[in-house]
Amino acid sequence: MSIKKTLTIAGSDSSGGAGLQADLKTFEEYGTFGFSAITTIVTMDPDNNWAHGVTPIDAKLVREQLKTILSGGPVDAMKTGMLGSIDIIKATREVIDQYDLKNVVIDPVMVCKGEDELIQPENATAIRDLLLPKAIITTPNLFEAGQLSGLGKLTTIDDMKAAAKKIIDLGAKYVVIKGGKALKSEKAIDLLYDGQDFTVFEVDKIAASHNHGAGCTFAAAITAGLAKGMSVPEAVSKAKDFVTAAIKEGFPLNQFIGPVWHGAYNQAEKRI
Ligand code: PXL
């Protein structure tokens, strides 16, 4: 059997929990061969309350990385993460079209840590218009779903359902909205919608404060599941188990942050 190929077009999270680092670690845990095209370098300043520095690179360099990666033929599935600029979003769309890439997972990263301040508002519109029509699935958190749908702040499951309908109208085949800790509920609720039926994934909220990278890891796990031939609902369900395990084993990196442990599902710390 040939090894399945997975690709992330995403930012580098220097702290190691989110971004393309999360994606590559997750791709490996799923036993797929991960490729990455870096779009942005994110740094966090321990001397300034962990303030984020977000530096996109030139879109031309993103194109060149993708040319390198795709010179060996198409990948089995891909995801996007933080894209950094409208030019990079445009380049991503062009490459998806040029190589006719399938199993495209769009994680519409607009914020870090689910806060409700847009990093780059102009990118939200470009993601919606250029990338959602190419998505087999998109994986917004509550805030991002409010932005993409135009419905603003979402607080209930009914709000999530209304947003999911609007997001499907924008061209994604499936949408999974991550209620996460932002939803006013006892449970961690994710809502999957395919344009016809809603599936609610519910787990008890985990009292874990170290969950940096959970969103990226979830989308990467869906991507790798699709590469391995799972259906979208199967891939989402498995990804939910994978990320729940990762959050349970999250650990403190410093006084500001703690990443999820991407290897938790497979107990990777016991290898070798
Ligand atoms: O979790 C969102 C996210 C995505 N991508 C990169 C990040 C972050 C948050 O820190 O750094 C590169």
JSON list of N, CA, C and O and ligand atoms in Angstrom, two decimals, residues 11-13 18-20 42 44 52 82 109 111-113 212-213 216, ligand 1:
[
{"chain": "A", "resi": 11, "resn": "GLY", "atom": "N", "xyz": [0.48, 28.86, 8.65]},
{"chain": "A", "resi": 11, "resn": "GLY", "atom": "CA", "xyz": [1.50, 29.65, 9.32]},
{"chain": "A", "resi": 11, "resn": "GLY", "atom": "C", "xyz": [2.33, 28.78, 10.25]},
{"chain": "A", "resi": 11, "resn": "GLY", "atom": "O", "xyz": [1.92, 27.69, 10.66]},
{"chain": "A", "resi": 12, "resn": "SER", "atom": "N", "xyz": [3.53, 29.28, 10.56]},
{"chain": "A", "resi": 12, "resn": "SER", "atom": "CA", "xyz": [4.38, 28.61, 11.54]},
{"chain": "A", "resi": 12, "resn": "SER", "atom": "C", "xyz": [4.09, 29.17, 12.92]},
{"chain": "A", "resi": 12, "resn": "SER", "atom": "O", "xyz": [4.20, 30.37, 13.15]},
{"chain": "A", "resi": 13, "resn": "ASP", "atom": "N", "xyz": [3.69, 28.30, 13.84]},
{"chain": "A", "resi": 13, "resn": "ASP", "atom": "CA", "xyz": [3.52, 28.69, 15.24]},
{"chain": "A", "resi": 13, "resn": "ASP", "atom": "C", "xyz": [4.80, 28.33, 15.97]},
{"chain": "A", "resi": 13, "resn": "ASP", "atom": "O", "xyz": [5.03, 27.16, 16.29]},
{"chain": "A", "resi": 18, "resn": "ALA", "atom": "N", "xyz": [0.22, 24.94, 17.57]},
{"chain": "A", "resi": 18, "resn": "ALA", "atom": "CA", "xyz": [-0.78, 25.21, 16.54]},
{"chain": "A", "resi": 18, "resn": "ALA", "atom": "C", "xyz": [-0.09, 25.28, 15.17]},
{"chain": "A", "resi": 18, "resn": "ALA", "atom": "O", "xyz": [1.04, 24.80, 15.01]},
{"chain": "A", "resi": 19, "resn": "GLY", "atom": "N", "xyz": [-0.78, 25.85, 14.20]},
{"chain": "A", "resi": 19, "resn": "GLY", "atom": "CA", "xyz": [-0.18, 26.12, 12.90]},
{"chain": "A", "resi": 19, "resn": "GLY", "atom": "C", "xyz": [0.34, 24.87, 12.20]},
{"chain": "A", "resi": 19, "resn": "GLY", "atom": "O", "xyz": [-0.13, 23.76, 12.45]},
{"chain": "A", "resi": 20, "resn": "LEU", "atom": "N", "xyz": [1.30, 25.06, 11.32]},
{"chain": "A", "resi": 20, "resn": "LEU", "atom": "CA", "xyz": [1.77, 23.93, 10.52]},
{"chain": "A", "resi": 20, "resn": "LEU", "atom": "C", "xyz": [2.47, 22.88, 11.37]},
{"chain": "A", "resi": 20, "resn": "LEU", "atom": "O", "xyz": [2.53, 21.71, 10.99]},
{"chain": "A", "resi": 42, "resn": "VAL", "atom": "N", "xyz": [4.59, 33.26, 12.95]},
{"chain": "A", "resi": 42, "resn": "VAL", "atom": "CA", "xyz": [3.98, 33.83, 14.16]},
{"chain": "A", "resi": 42, "resn": "VAL", "atom": "C", "xyz": [4.95, 33.66, 15.32]},
{"chain": "A", "resi": 42, "resn": "VAL", "atom": "O", "xyz": [5.45, 32.56, 15.56]},
{"chain": "A", "resi": 44, "resn": "MET", "atom": "N", "xyz": [5.63, 34.89, 19.56]},
{"chain": "A", "resi": 44, "resn": "MET", "atom": "CA", "xyz": [4.95, 35.38, 20.76]},
{"chain": "A", "resi": 44, "resn": "MET", "atom": "C", "xyz": [6.01, 35.91, 21.71]},
{"chain": "A", "resi": 44, "resn": "MET", "atom": "O", "xyz": [7.05, 35.27, 21.89]},
{"chain": "A", "resi": 52, "resn": "HIS", "atom": "N", "xyz": [1.27, 38.53, 20.15]},
{"chain": "A", "resi": 52, "resn": "HIS", "atom": "CA", "xyz": [1.56, 37.82, 18.91]},
{"chain": "A", "resi": 52, "resn": "HIS", "atom": "C", "xyz": [2.14, 38.75, 17.85]},
{"chain": "A", "resi": 52, "resn": "HIS", "atom": "O", "xyz": [1.62, 39.83, 17.63]},
{"chain": "A", "resi": 82, "resn": "MET", "atom": "N", "xyz": [-3.65, 29.47, 8.82]},
{"chain": "A", "resi": 82, "resn": "MET", "atom": "CA", "xyz": [-3.47, 30.92, 8.73]},
{"chain": "A", "resi": 82, "resn": "MET", "atom": "C", "xyz": [-2.79, 31.24, 7.39]},
{"chain": "A", "resi": 82, "resn": "MET", "atom": "O", "xyz": [-1.73, 30.71, 7.09]},
{"chain": "A", "resi": 109, "resn": "VAL", "atom": "N", "xyz": [-8.93, 30.27, 9.57]},
{"chain": "A", "resi": 109, "resn": "VAL", "atom": "CA", "xyz": [-8.28, 30.87, 10.74]},
{"chain": "A", "resi": 109, "resn": "VAL", "atom": "C", "xyz": [-8.36, 32.40, 10.65]},
{"chain": "A", "resi": 109, "resn": "VAL", "atom": "O", "xyz": [-7.85, 33.00, 9.71]},
{"chain": "A", "resi": 111, "resn": "VAL", "atom": "N", "xyz": [-8.56, 34.15, 13.94]},
{"chain": "A", "resi": 111, "resn": "VAL", "atom": "CA", "xyz": [-8.19, 34.60, 15.28]},
{"chain": "A", "resi": 111, "resn": "VAL", "atom": "C", "xyz": [-7.26, 33.57, 15.91]},
{"chain": "A", "resi": 111, "resn": "VAL", "atom": "O", "xyz": [-7.25, 32.42, 15.50]},
{"chain": "A", "resi": 112, "resn": "CYS", "atom": "N", "xyz": [-6.52, 33.98, 16.88]},
{"chain": "A", "resi": 112, "resn": "CYS", "atom": "CA", "xyz": [-5.76, 33.03, 17.68]},
{"chain": "A", "resi": 112, "resn": "CYS", "atom": "C", "xyz": [-6.52, 32.81, 18.97]},
{"chain": "A", "resi": 112, "resn": "CYS", "atom": "O", "xyz": [-6.99, 33.77, 19.58]},
{"chain": "A", "resi": 113, "resn": "LYS", "atom": "N", "xyz": [-6.65, 31.57, 19.37]},
{"chain": "A", "resi": 113, "resn": "LYS", "atom": "CA", "xyz": [-7.27, 31.21, 20.64]},
{"chain": "A", "resi": 113, "resn": "LYS", "atom": "C", "xyz": [-8.74, 31.60, 20.76]},
{"chain": "A", "resi": 113, "resn": "LYS", "atom": "O", "xyz": [-9.24, 31.84, 21.85]},
{"chain": "A", "resi": 212, "resn": "HIS", "atom": "N", "xyz": [-3.87, 24.95, 23.51]},
{"chain": "A", "resi": 212, "resn": "HIS", "atom": "CA", "xyz": [-3.37, 25.71, 22.36]},
{"chain": "A", "resi": 212, "resn": "HIS", "atom": "C", "xyz": [-3.12, 24.76, 21.19]},
{"chain": "A", "resi": 212, "resn": "HIS", "atom": "O", "xyz": [-2.41, 23.76, 21.34]},
{"chain": "A", "resi": 213, "resn": "GLY", "atom": "N", "xyz": [-3.71, 25.07, 20.06]},
{"chain": "A", "resi": 213, "resn": "GLY", "atom": "CA", "xyz": [-3.53, 24.23, 18.88]},
{"chain": "A", "resi": 213, "resn": "GLY", "atom": "C", "xyz": [-4.65, 23.25, 18.63]},
{"chain": "A", "resi": 213, "resn": "GLY", "atom": "O", "xyz": [-4.61, 22.50, 17.64]},
{"chain": "A", "resi": 216, "resn": "CYS", "atom": "N", "xyz": [-6.39, 23.72, 15.07]},
{"chain": "A", "resi": 216, "resn": "CYS", "atom": "CA", "xyz": [-5.55, 23.30, 13.94]},
{"chain": "A", "resi": 216, "resn": "CYS", "atom": "C", "xyz": [-5.45, 21.77, 13.92]},
{"chain": "A", "resi": 216, "resn": "CYS", "atom": "O", "xyz": [-5.52, 21.14, 12.85]},
{"chain": "B", "resi": 1, "resn": "PXL", "atom": "O1", "xyz": [-4.74, 28.66, 16.52]},
{"chain": "B", "resi": 1, "resn": "PXL", "atom": "C1", "xyz": [-4.71, 29.53, 15.46]},
{"chain": "B", "resi": 1, "resn": "PXL", "atom": "C2", "xyz": [-3.35, 29.62, 14.86]},
{"chain": "B", "resi": 1, "resn": "PXL", "atom": "C3", "xyz": [-3.15, 29.17, 13.57]},
{"chain": "B", "resi": 1, "resn": "PXL", "atom": "N1", "xyz": [-1.96, 29.24, 12.95]},
{"chain": "B", "resi": 1, "resn": "PXL", "atom": "C4", "xyz": [-0.89, 29.74, 13.58]},
{"chain": "B", "resi": 1, "resn": "PXL", "atom": "C5", "xyz": [-1.00, 30.22, 14.89]},
{"chain": "B", "resi": 1, "resn": "PXL", "atom": "C6", "xyz": [-2.25, 30.16, 15.55]},
{"chain": "B", "resi": 1, "resn": "PXL", "atom": "C7", "xyz": [-2.37, 30.67, 16.92]},
{"chain": "B", "resi": 1, "resn": "PXL", "atom": "O2", "xyz": [-1.41, 30.96, 17.59]},
{"chain": "B", "resi": 1, "resn": "PXL", "atom": "O3", "xyz": [0.08, 30.72, 15.50]},
{"chain": "B", "resi": 1, "resn": "PXL", "atom": "C8", "xyz": [0.40, 29.80, 12.86]}
]
